Amino acid sequence: MLRSQYYNQMRELARGVRGRFNLTSARVLRSDLRRIYRHEGIHIDLWPYKFKNLRGAYFNDEAGPTVMLARGLPEDPMVFTMAHELKHHYVDSGVSISYCDSSNQSEPIEIGAEVFAAELIYPQDDFSSDLRKLGVGIGQCTPEILVRLKRETRTTLSYAGLAKRAEFLQFSLAGSLAGVKWKKLEEQIYGVPFYKQYRHR
């Protein structure tokens, strides 16, 4: 099977999961993933310690399916990691263990999990439609537009995920979204969040 076919299958699988579990917006929360995990009988273990560059792992043994997650991840990366590991449950359960870190991120099985996770959180067609509603055409997407898109959709797909998709779909010019300080840009456009203002008083 061609890689492109495999990745398209992962997108189709993600859209099917969204339909089965009534995920109707671009804002998928960890509570949504926990609901899916409970339905699928997946146990969650939160690590009380940190591993460098390791956010999650999927195990399937005599004790049943288990996903280990790095405790303390912010909402967006936690949701993405949970979605990523869900792909391993659906597609790679014959593998006794699958871990996700920077050492294996270029392997097709891991890219497939990234594709699945991004589609589960914010479907590609919805992303394209939302950009077009903002008047964005091919090659016209800027960092400021992605900040606006994230604010208006309240998506839990990260800025890095949004930027990668914008370039993949050619809404942005190659490399034009690299190296952006997203949170700083967000504060420049929308102001410093209240909790930060309060913290520095």
PDB file of C-alpha atoms in Angstrom:
ATOM      1  CA  MET A   1       0.000   0.000   0.000  1.00  0.00           C
ATOM      2  CA  LEU A   2       1.224   3.493  -0.844  1.00  0.00           C
ATOM      3  CA  ARG A   3       1.878   5.767   2.108  1.00  0.00           C
ATOM      4  CA  SER A   4      -0.608   8.310   0.775  1.00  0.00           C
ATOM      5  CA  GLN A   5      -3.317   5.610   0.728  1.00  0.00           C
ATOM      6  CA  TYR A   6      -2.457   4.601   4.280  1.00  0.00           C
ATOM      7  CA  TYR A   7      -2.644   8.180   5.534  1.00  0.00           C
ATOM      8  CA  ASN A   8      -5.968   8.720   3.757  1.00  0.00           C
ATOM      9  CA  GLN A   9      -7.283   5.603   5.492  1.00  0.00           C
ATOM     10  CA  MET A  10      -6.228   7.096   8.831  1.00  0.00           C
ATOM     11  CA  ARG A  11      -8.181  10.258   8.015  1.00  0.00           C
ATOM     12  CA  GLU A  12     -11.242   8.211   7.111  1.00  0.00           C
ATOM     13  CA  LEU A  13     -10.913   6.241  10.347  1.00  0.00           C
ATOM     14  CA  ALA A  14     -10.705   9.462  12.367  1.00  0.00           C
ATOM     15  CA  ARG A  15     -13.800  10.870  10.681  1.00  0.00           C
ATOM     16  CA  GLY A  16     -15.646   7.649  11.491  1.00  0.00           C
ATOM     17  CA  VAL A  17     -14.662   7.946  15.151  1.00  0.00           C
ATOM     18  CA  ARG A  18     -15.848  11.562  15.214  1.00  0.00           C
ATOM     19  CA  GLY A  19     -19.205  10.421  13.875  1.00  0.00           C
ATOM     20  CA  ARG A  20     -19.600   7.512  16.298  1.00  0.00           C
ATOM     21  CA  PHE A  21     -18.787   9.644  19.318  1.00  0.00           C
ATOM     22  CA  ASN A  22     -20.610  12.795  18.186  1.00  0.00           C
ATOM     23  CA  LEU A  23     -17.577  15.067  17.956  1.00  0.00           C
ATOM     24  CA  THR A  24     -19.017  17.973  15.998  1.00  0.00           C
ATOM     25  CA  SER A  25     -16.561  20.841  16.439  1.00  0.00           C
ATOM     26  CA  ALA A  26     -12.844  21.580  16.184  1.00  0.00           C
ATOM     27  CA  ARG A  27     -12.646  21.770  19.978  1.00  0.00           C
ATOM     28  CA  VAL A  28     -12.028  18.226  21.181  1.00  0.00           C
ATOM     29  CA  LEU A  29     -11.226  18.028  24.888  1.00  0.00           C
ATOM     30  CA  ARG A  30      -9.475  15.446  27.002  1.00  0.00           C
ATOM     31  CA  SER A  31     -12.892  14.629  28.489  1.00  0.00           C
ATOM     32  CA  ASP A  32     -14.002  13.612  24.980  1.00  0.00           C
ATOM     33  CA  LEU A  33     -11.003  11.328  24.622  1.00  0.00           C
ATOM     34  CA  ARG A  34     -11.580   9.867  28.078  1.00  0.00           C
ATOM     35  CA  ARG A  35     -15.140   9.045  27.031  1.00  0.00           C
ATOM     36  CA  ILE A  36     -13.843   7.224  23.960  1.00  0.00           C
ATOM     37  CA  TYR A  37     -11.185   5.452  26.014  1.00  0.00           C
ATOM     38  CA  ARG A  38     -13.802   4.214  28.468  1.00  0.00           C
ATOM     39  CA  HIS A  39     -15.931   2.890  25.633  1.00  0.00           C
ATOM     40  CA  GLU A  40     -12.923   1.112  24.100  1.00  0.00           C
ATOM     41  CA  GLY A  41     -11.781  -0.304  27.447  1.00  0.00           C
ATOM     42  CA  ILE A  42      -8.464   1.550  27.392  1.00  0.00           C
ATOM     43  CA  HIS A  43      -6.862   2.175  30.773  1.00  0.00           C
ATOM     44  CA  ILE A  44      -4.932   5.420  31.320  1.00  0.00           C
ATOM     45  CA  ASP A  45      -1.761   5.653  33.399  1.00  0.00           C
ATOM     46  CA  LEU A  46      -0.346   9.100  34.095  1.00  0.00           C
ATOM     47  CA  TRP A  47       3.403   9.242  34.597  1.00  0.00           C
ATOM     48  CA  PRO A  48       4.376  11.186  37.718  1.00  0.00           C
ATOM     49  CA  TYR A  49       7.792  11.841  36.143  1.00  0.00           C
ATOM     50  CA  LYS A  50       9.183  13.163  32.886  1.00  0.00           C
ATOM     51  CA  PHE A  51      10.892  11.403  30.011  1.00  0.00           C
ATOM     52  CA  LYS A  52      12.760  13.612  27.562  1.00  0.00           C
ATOM     53  CA  ASN A  53      10.735  14.006  24.349  1.00  0.00           C
ATOM     54  CA  LEU A  54       8.347  11.174  25.301  1.00  0.00           C
ATOM     55  CA  ARG A  55       4.683  12.128  25.655  1.00  0.00           C
ATOM     56  CA  GLY A  56       2.830   8.842  25.396  1.00  0.00           C
ATOM     57  CA  ALA A  57       2.961   5.096  24.874  1.00  0.00           C
ATOM     58  CA  TYR A  58       0.452   2.379  24.014  1.00  0.00           C
ATOM     59  CA  PHE A  59       0.603  -1.101  25.540  1.00  0.00           C
ATOM     60  CA  ASN A  60      -1.540  -4.108  24.721  1.00  0.00           C
ATOM     61  CA  ASP A  61      -0.881  -7.221  26.792  1.00  0.00           C
ATOM     62  CA  GLU A  62      -2.732  -9.722  28.971  1.00  0.00           C
ATOM     63  CA  ALA A  63      -3.870  -6.854  31.216  1.00  0.00           C
ATOM     64  CA  GLY A  64      -5.604  -5.203  28.278  1.00  0.00           C
ATOM     65  CA  PRO A  65      -4.918  -1.965  26.412  1.00  0.00           C
ATOM     66  CA  THR A  66      -3.205   0.805  28.362  1.00  0.00           C
ATOM     67  CA  VAL A  67      -2.081   4.274  27.354  1.00  0.00           C
ATOM     68  CA  MET A  68       0.600   5.963  29.411  1.00  0.00           C
ATOM     69  CA  LEU A  69       0.593   9.758  29.306  1.00  0.00           C
ATOM     70  CA  ALA A  70       3.056  12.311  30.605  1.00  0.00           C
ATOM     71  CA  ARG A  71       1.425  14.010  33.573  1.00  0.00           C
ATOM     72  CA  GLY A  72       1.174  17.762  33.370  1.00  0.00           C
ATOM     73  CA  LEU A  73       0.856  18.155  29.607  1.00  0.00           C
ATOM     74  CA  PRO A  74      -1.166  21.264  28.680  1.00  0.00           C
ATOM     75  CA  GLU A  75      -4.597  20.705  27.131  1.00  0.00           C
ATOM     76  CA  ASP A  76      -3.636  20.859  23.446  1.00  0.00           C
ATOM     77  CA  PRO A  77      -0.675  18.433  23.529  1.00  0.00           C
ATOM     78  CA  MET A  78      -2.540  16.146  25.950  1.00  0.00           C
ATOM     79  CA  VAL A  79      -5.540  15.905  23.615  1.00  0.00           C
ATOM     80  CA  PHE A  80      -3.284  15.317  20.621  1.00  0.00           C
ATOM     81  CA  THR A  81      -1.279  12.640  22.421  1.00  0.00           C
ATOM     82  CA  MET A  82      -4.436  10.842  23.541  1.00  0.00           C
ATOM     83  CA  ALA A  83      -5.752  10.946  19.981  1.00  0.00           C
ATOM     84  CA  HIS A  84      -2.395   9.736  18.659  1.00  0.00           C
ATOM     85  CA  GLU A  85      -2.401   6.744  21.001  1.00  0.00           C
ATOM     86  CA  LEU A  86      -6.017   5.970  20.066  1.00  0.00           C
ATOM     87  CA  LYS A  87      -4.864   5.314  16.507  1.00  0.00           C
ATOM     88  CA  HIS A  88      -2.416   2.729  17.815  1.00  0.00           C
ATOM     89  CA  HIS A  89      -5.301   1.035  19.617  1.00  0.00           C
ATOM     90  CA  TYR A  90      -7.478   0.877  16.514  1.00  0.00           C
ATOM     91  CA  VAL A  91      -4.800   0.009  13.981  1.00  0.00           C
ATOM     92  CA  ASP A  92      -1.683  -1.298  15.729  1.00  0.00           C
ATOM     93  CA  SER A  93      -3.074  -3.340  18.612  1.00  0.00           C
ATOM     94  CA  GLY A  94      -1.125  -6.367  17.407  1.00  0.00           C
ATOM     95  CA  VAL A  95       2.025  -4.556  18.517  1.00  0.00           C
ATOM     96  CA  SER A  96       2.734  -5.121  22.203  1.00  0.00           C
ATOM     97  CA  ILE A  97       4.093  -1.615  22.738  1.00  0.00           C
ATOM     98  CA  SER A  98       4.236   1.577  20.740  1.00  0.00           C
ATOM     99  CA  TYR A  99       5.974   4.624  22.160  1.00  0.00           C
ATOM    100  CA  CYS A 100       5.892   8.090  20.676  1.00  0.00           C
ATOM    101  CA  ASP A 101       8.949  10.309  20.827  1.00  0.00           C
ATOM    102  CA  SER A 102      11.343  12.185  18.565  1.00  0.00           C
ATOM    103  CA  SER A 103      13.355   9.053  17.718  1.00  0.00           C
ATOM    104  CA  ASN A 104      10.608   7.384  15.679  1.00  0.00           C
ATOM    105  CA  GLN A 105       8.429  10.259  14.504  1.00  0.00           C
ATOM    106  CA  SER A 106       9.416   9.764  10.835  1.00  0.00           C
ATOM    107  CA  GLU A 107       8.150   6.166  10.707  1.00  0.00           C
ATOM    108  CA  PRO A 108       4.908   5.614   8.746  1.00  0.00           C
ATOM    109  CA  ILE A 109       3.135   4.080  11.754  1.00  0.00           C
ATOM    110  CA  GLU A 110       3.823   7.261  13.740  1.00  0.00           C
ATOM    111  CA  ILE A 111       3.051   9.656  10.902  1.00  0.00           C
ATOM    112  CA  GLY A 112      -0.225   7.758  10.482  1.00  0.00           C
ATOM    113  CA  ALA A 113      -1.004   8.371  14.150  1.00  0.00           C
ATOM    114  CA  GLU A 114      -0.253  12.085  13.720  1.00  0.00           C
ATOM    115  CA  VAL A 115      -2.545  12.239  10.677  1.00  0.00           C
ATOM    116  CA  PHE A 116      -5.290  10.406  12.581  1.00  0.00           C
ATOM    117  CA  ALA A 117      -4.975  12.679  15.614  1.00  0.00           C
ATOM    118  CA  ALA A 118      -5.080  15.903  13.597  1.00  0.00           C
ATOM    119  CA  GLU A 119      -8.129  14.705  11.659  1.00  0.00           C
ATOM    120  CA  LEU A 120      -9.901  13.562  14.829  1.00  0.00           C
ATOM    121  CA  ILE A 121      -9.444  16.971  16.430  1.00  0.00           C
ATOM    122  CA  TYR A 122      -9.986  19.257  13.433  1.00  0.00           C
ATOM    123  CA  PRO A 123     -10.975  17.581  10.140  1.00  0.00           C
ATOM    124  CA  GLN A 124      -9.036  18.718   7.118  1.00  0.00           C
ATOM    125  CA  ASP A 125     -12.160  19.645   5.149  1.00  0.00           C
ATOM    126  CA  ASP A 126     -13.442  21.782   8.030  1.00  0.00           C
ATOM    127  CA  PHE A 127     -10.067  23.497   8.297  1.00  0.00           C
ATOM    128  CA  SER A 128     -10.092  24.327   4.569  1.00  0.00           C
ATOM    129  CA  SER A 129     -13.681  25.550   4.728  1.00  0.00           C
ATOM    130  CA  ASP A 130     -12.993  27.755   7.742  1.00  0.00           C
ATOM    131  CA  LEU A 131      -9.987  29.373   6.044  1.00  0.00           C
ATOM    132  CA  ARG A 132     -12.001  30.057   2.915  1.00  0.00           C
ATOM    133  CA  LYS A 133     -14.709  31.687   5.041  1.00  0.00           C
ATOM    134  CA  LEU A 134     -11.981  34.036   6.255  1.00  0.00           C
ATOM    135  CA  GLY A 135     -11.215  34.855   2.629  1.00  0.00           C
ATOM    136  CA  VAL A 136      -7.944  32.920   2.566  1.00  0.00           C
ATOM    137  CA  GLY A 137      -6.863  31.398  -0.731  1.00  0.00           C
ATOM    138  CA  ILE A 138      -3.898  29.301  -1.804  1.00  0.00           C
ATOM    139  CA  GLY A 139      -0.622  30.798  -0.588  1.00  0.00           C
ATOM    140  CA  GLN A 140      -2.363  33.527   1.433  1.00  0.00           C
ATOM    141  CA  CYS A 141      -2.363  32.156   4.977  1.00  0.00           C
ATOM    142  CA  THR A 142      -0.271  34.189   7.417  1.00  0.00           C
ATOM    143  CA  PRO A 143       0.583  33.589  11.079  1.00  0.00           C
ATOM    144  CA  GLU A 144      -1.965  36.250  12.052  1.00  0.00           C
ATOM    145  CA  ILE A 145      -4.709  34.384  10.189  1.00  0.00           C
ATOM    146  CA  LEU A 146      -3.921  31.130  11.999  1.00  0.00           C
ATOM    147  CA  VAL A 147      -4.073  32.929  15.336  1.00  0.00           C
ATOM    148  CA  ARG A 148      -7.492  34.279  14.372  1.00  0.00           C
ATOM    149  CA  LEU A 149      -8.619  30.834  13.186  1.00  0.00           C
ATOM    150  CA  LYS A 150      -7.596  29.190  16.443  1.00  0.00           C
ATOM    151  CA  ARG A 151      -9.314  31.894  18.481  1.00  0.00           C
ATOM    152  CA  GLU A 152     -12.569  31.737  16.478  1.00  0.00           C
ATOM    153  CA  THR A 153     -12.833  27.925  16.269  1.00  0.00           C
ATOM    154  CA  ARG A 154     -11.398  27.349  19.774  1.00  0.00           C
ATOM    155  CA  THR A 155      -9.699  24.284  18.323  1.00  0.00           C
ATOM    156  CA  THR A 156      -7.414  22.201  20.487  1.00  0.00           C
ATOM    157  CA  LEU A 157      -5.189  21.446  17.508  1.00  0.00           C
ATOM    158  CA  SER A 158      -1.926  23.214  18.319  1.00  0.00           C
ATOM    159  CA  TYR A 159      -0.451  26.082  16.369  1.00  0.00           C
ATOM    160  CA  ALA A 160       2.246  23.712  15.133  1.00  0.00           C
ATOM    161  CA  GLY A 161      -0.449  21.347  13.861  1.00  0.00           C
ATOM    162  CA  LEU A 162      -2.368  24.178  12.209  1.00  0.00           C
ATOM    163  CA  ALA A 163       0.783  25.497  10.540  1.00  0.00           C
ATOM    164  CA  LYS A 164       1.776  22.057   9.266  1.00  0.00           C
ATOM    165  CA  ARG A 165      -1.672  21.553   7.768  1.00  0.00           C
ATOM    166  CA  ALA A 166      -1.777  25.028   6.191  1.00  0.00           C
ATOM    167  CA  GLU A 167       1.491  24.325   4.415  1.00  0.00           C
ATOM    168  CA  PHE A 168       0.467  20.770   3.427  1.00  0.00           C
ATOM    169  CA  LEU A 169      -2.734  22.093   1.839  1.00  0.00           C
ATOM    170  CA  GLN A 170      -0.768  24.968   0.257  1.00  0.00           C
ATOM    171  CA  PHE A 171      -2.728  27.688   2.025  1.00  0.00           C
ATOM    172  CA  SER A 172       0.650  29.034   3.162  1.00  0.00           C
ATOM    173  CA  LEU A 173       3.916  29.414   1.314  1.00  0.00           C
ATOM    174  CA  ALA A 174       6.598  26.858   2.182  1.00  0.00           C
ATOM    175  CA  GLY A 175       8.488  27.942   5.289  1.00  0.00           C
ATOM    176  CA  SER A 176       6.405  31.071   5.857  1.00  0.00           C
ATOM    177  CA  LEU A 177       5.031  29.779   9.175  1.00  0.00           C
ATOM    178  CA  ALA A 178       8.318  28.451  10.546  1.00  0.00           C
ATOM    179  CA  GLY A 179       9.818  29.902  13.700  1.00  0.00           C
ATOM    180  CA  VAL A 180       6.729  31.872  14.713  1.00  0.00           C
ATOM    181  CA  LYS A 181       6.392  32.648  18.420  1.00  0.00           C
ATOM    182  CA  TRP A 182       2.703  31.790  18.472  1.00  0.00           C
ATOM    183  CA  LYS A 183       1.815  32.718  22.038  1.00  0.00           C
ATOM    184  CA  LYS A 184       3.647  36.022  21.750  1.00  0.00           C
ATOM    185  CA  LEU A 185       1.836  36.780  18.497  1.00  0.00           C
ATOM    186  CA  GLU A 186      -1.475  35.817  20.085  1.00  0.00           C
ATOM    187  CA  GLU A 187      -0.854  38.276  22.919  1.00  0.00           C
ATOM    188  CA  GLN A 188       0.102  41.019  20.455  1.00  0.00           C
ATOM    189  CA  ILE A 189      -3.212  40.558  18.638  1.00  0.00           C
ATOM    190  CA  TYR A 190      -5.594  39.832  21.506  1.00  0.00           C
ATOM    191  CA  GLY A 191      -3.747  41.172  24.543  1.00  0.00           C
ATOM    192  CA  VAL A 192      -2.156  39.479  27.531  1.00  0.00           C
ATOM    193  CA  PRO A 193      -4.514  36.958  29.181  1.00  0.00           C
ATOM    194  CA  PHE A 194      -5.983  38.074  32.494  1.00  0.00           C
ATOM    195  CA  TYR A 195      -4.338  35.253  34.447  1.00  0.00           C
ATOM    196  CA  LYS A 196      -0.912  36.502  33.322  1.00  0.00           C
ATOM    197  CA  GLN A 197      -1.749  40.081  34.241  1.00  0.00           C
ATOM    198  CA  TYR A 198      -2.919  38.959  37.679  1.00  0.00           C
ATOM    199  CA  ARG A 199       0.159  36.777  38.194  1.00  0.00           C
ATOM    200  CA  HIS A 200       2.518  39.698  37.623  1.00  0.00           C
ATOM    201  CA  ARG A 201       0.796  42.158  39.953  1.00  0.00           C
TER     202      ARG A 201
END
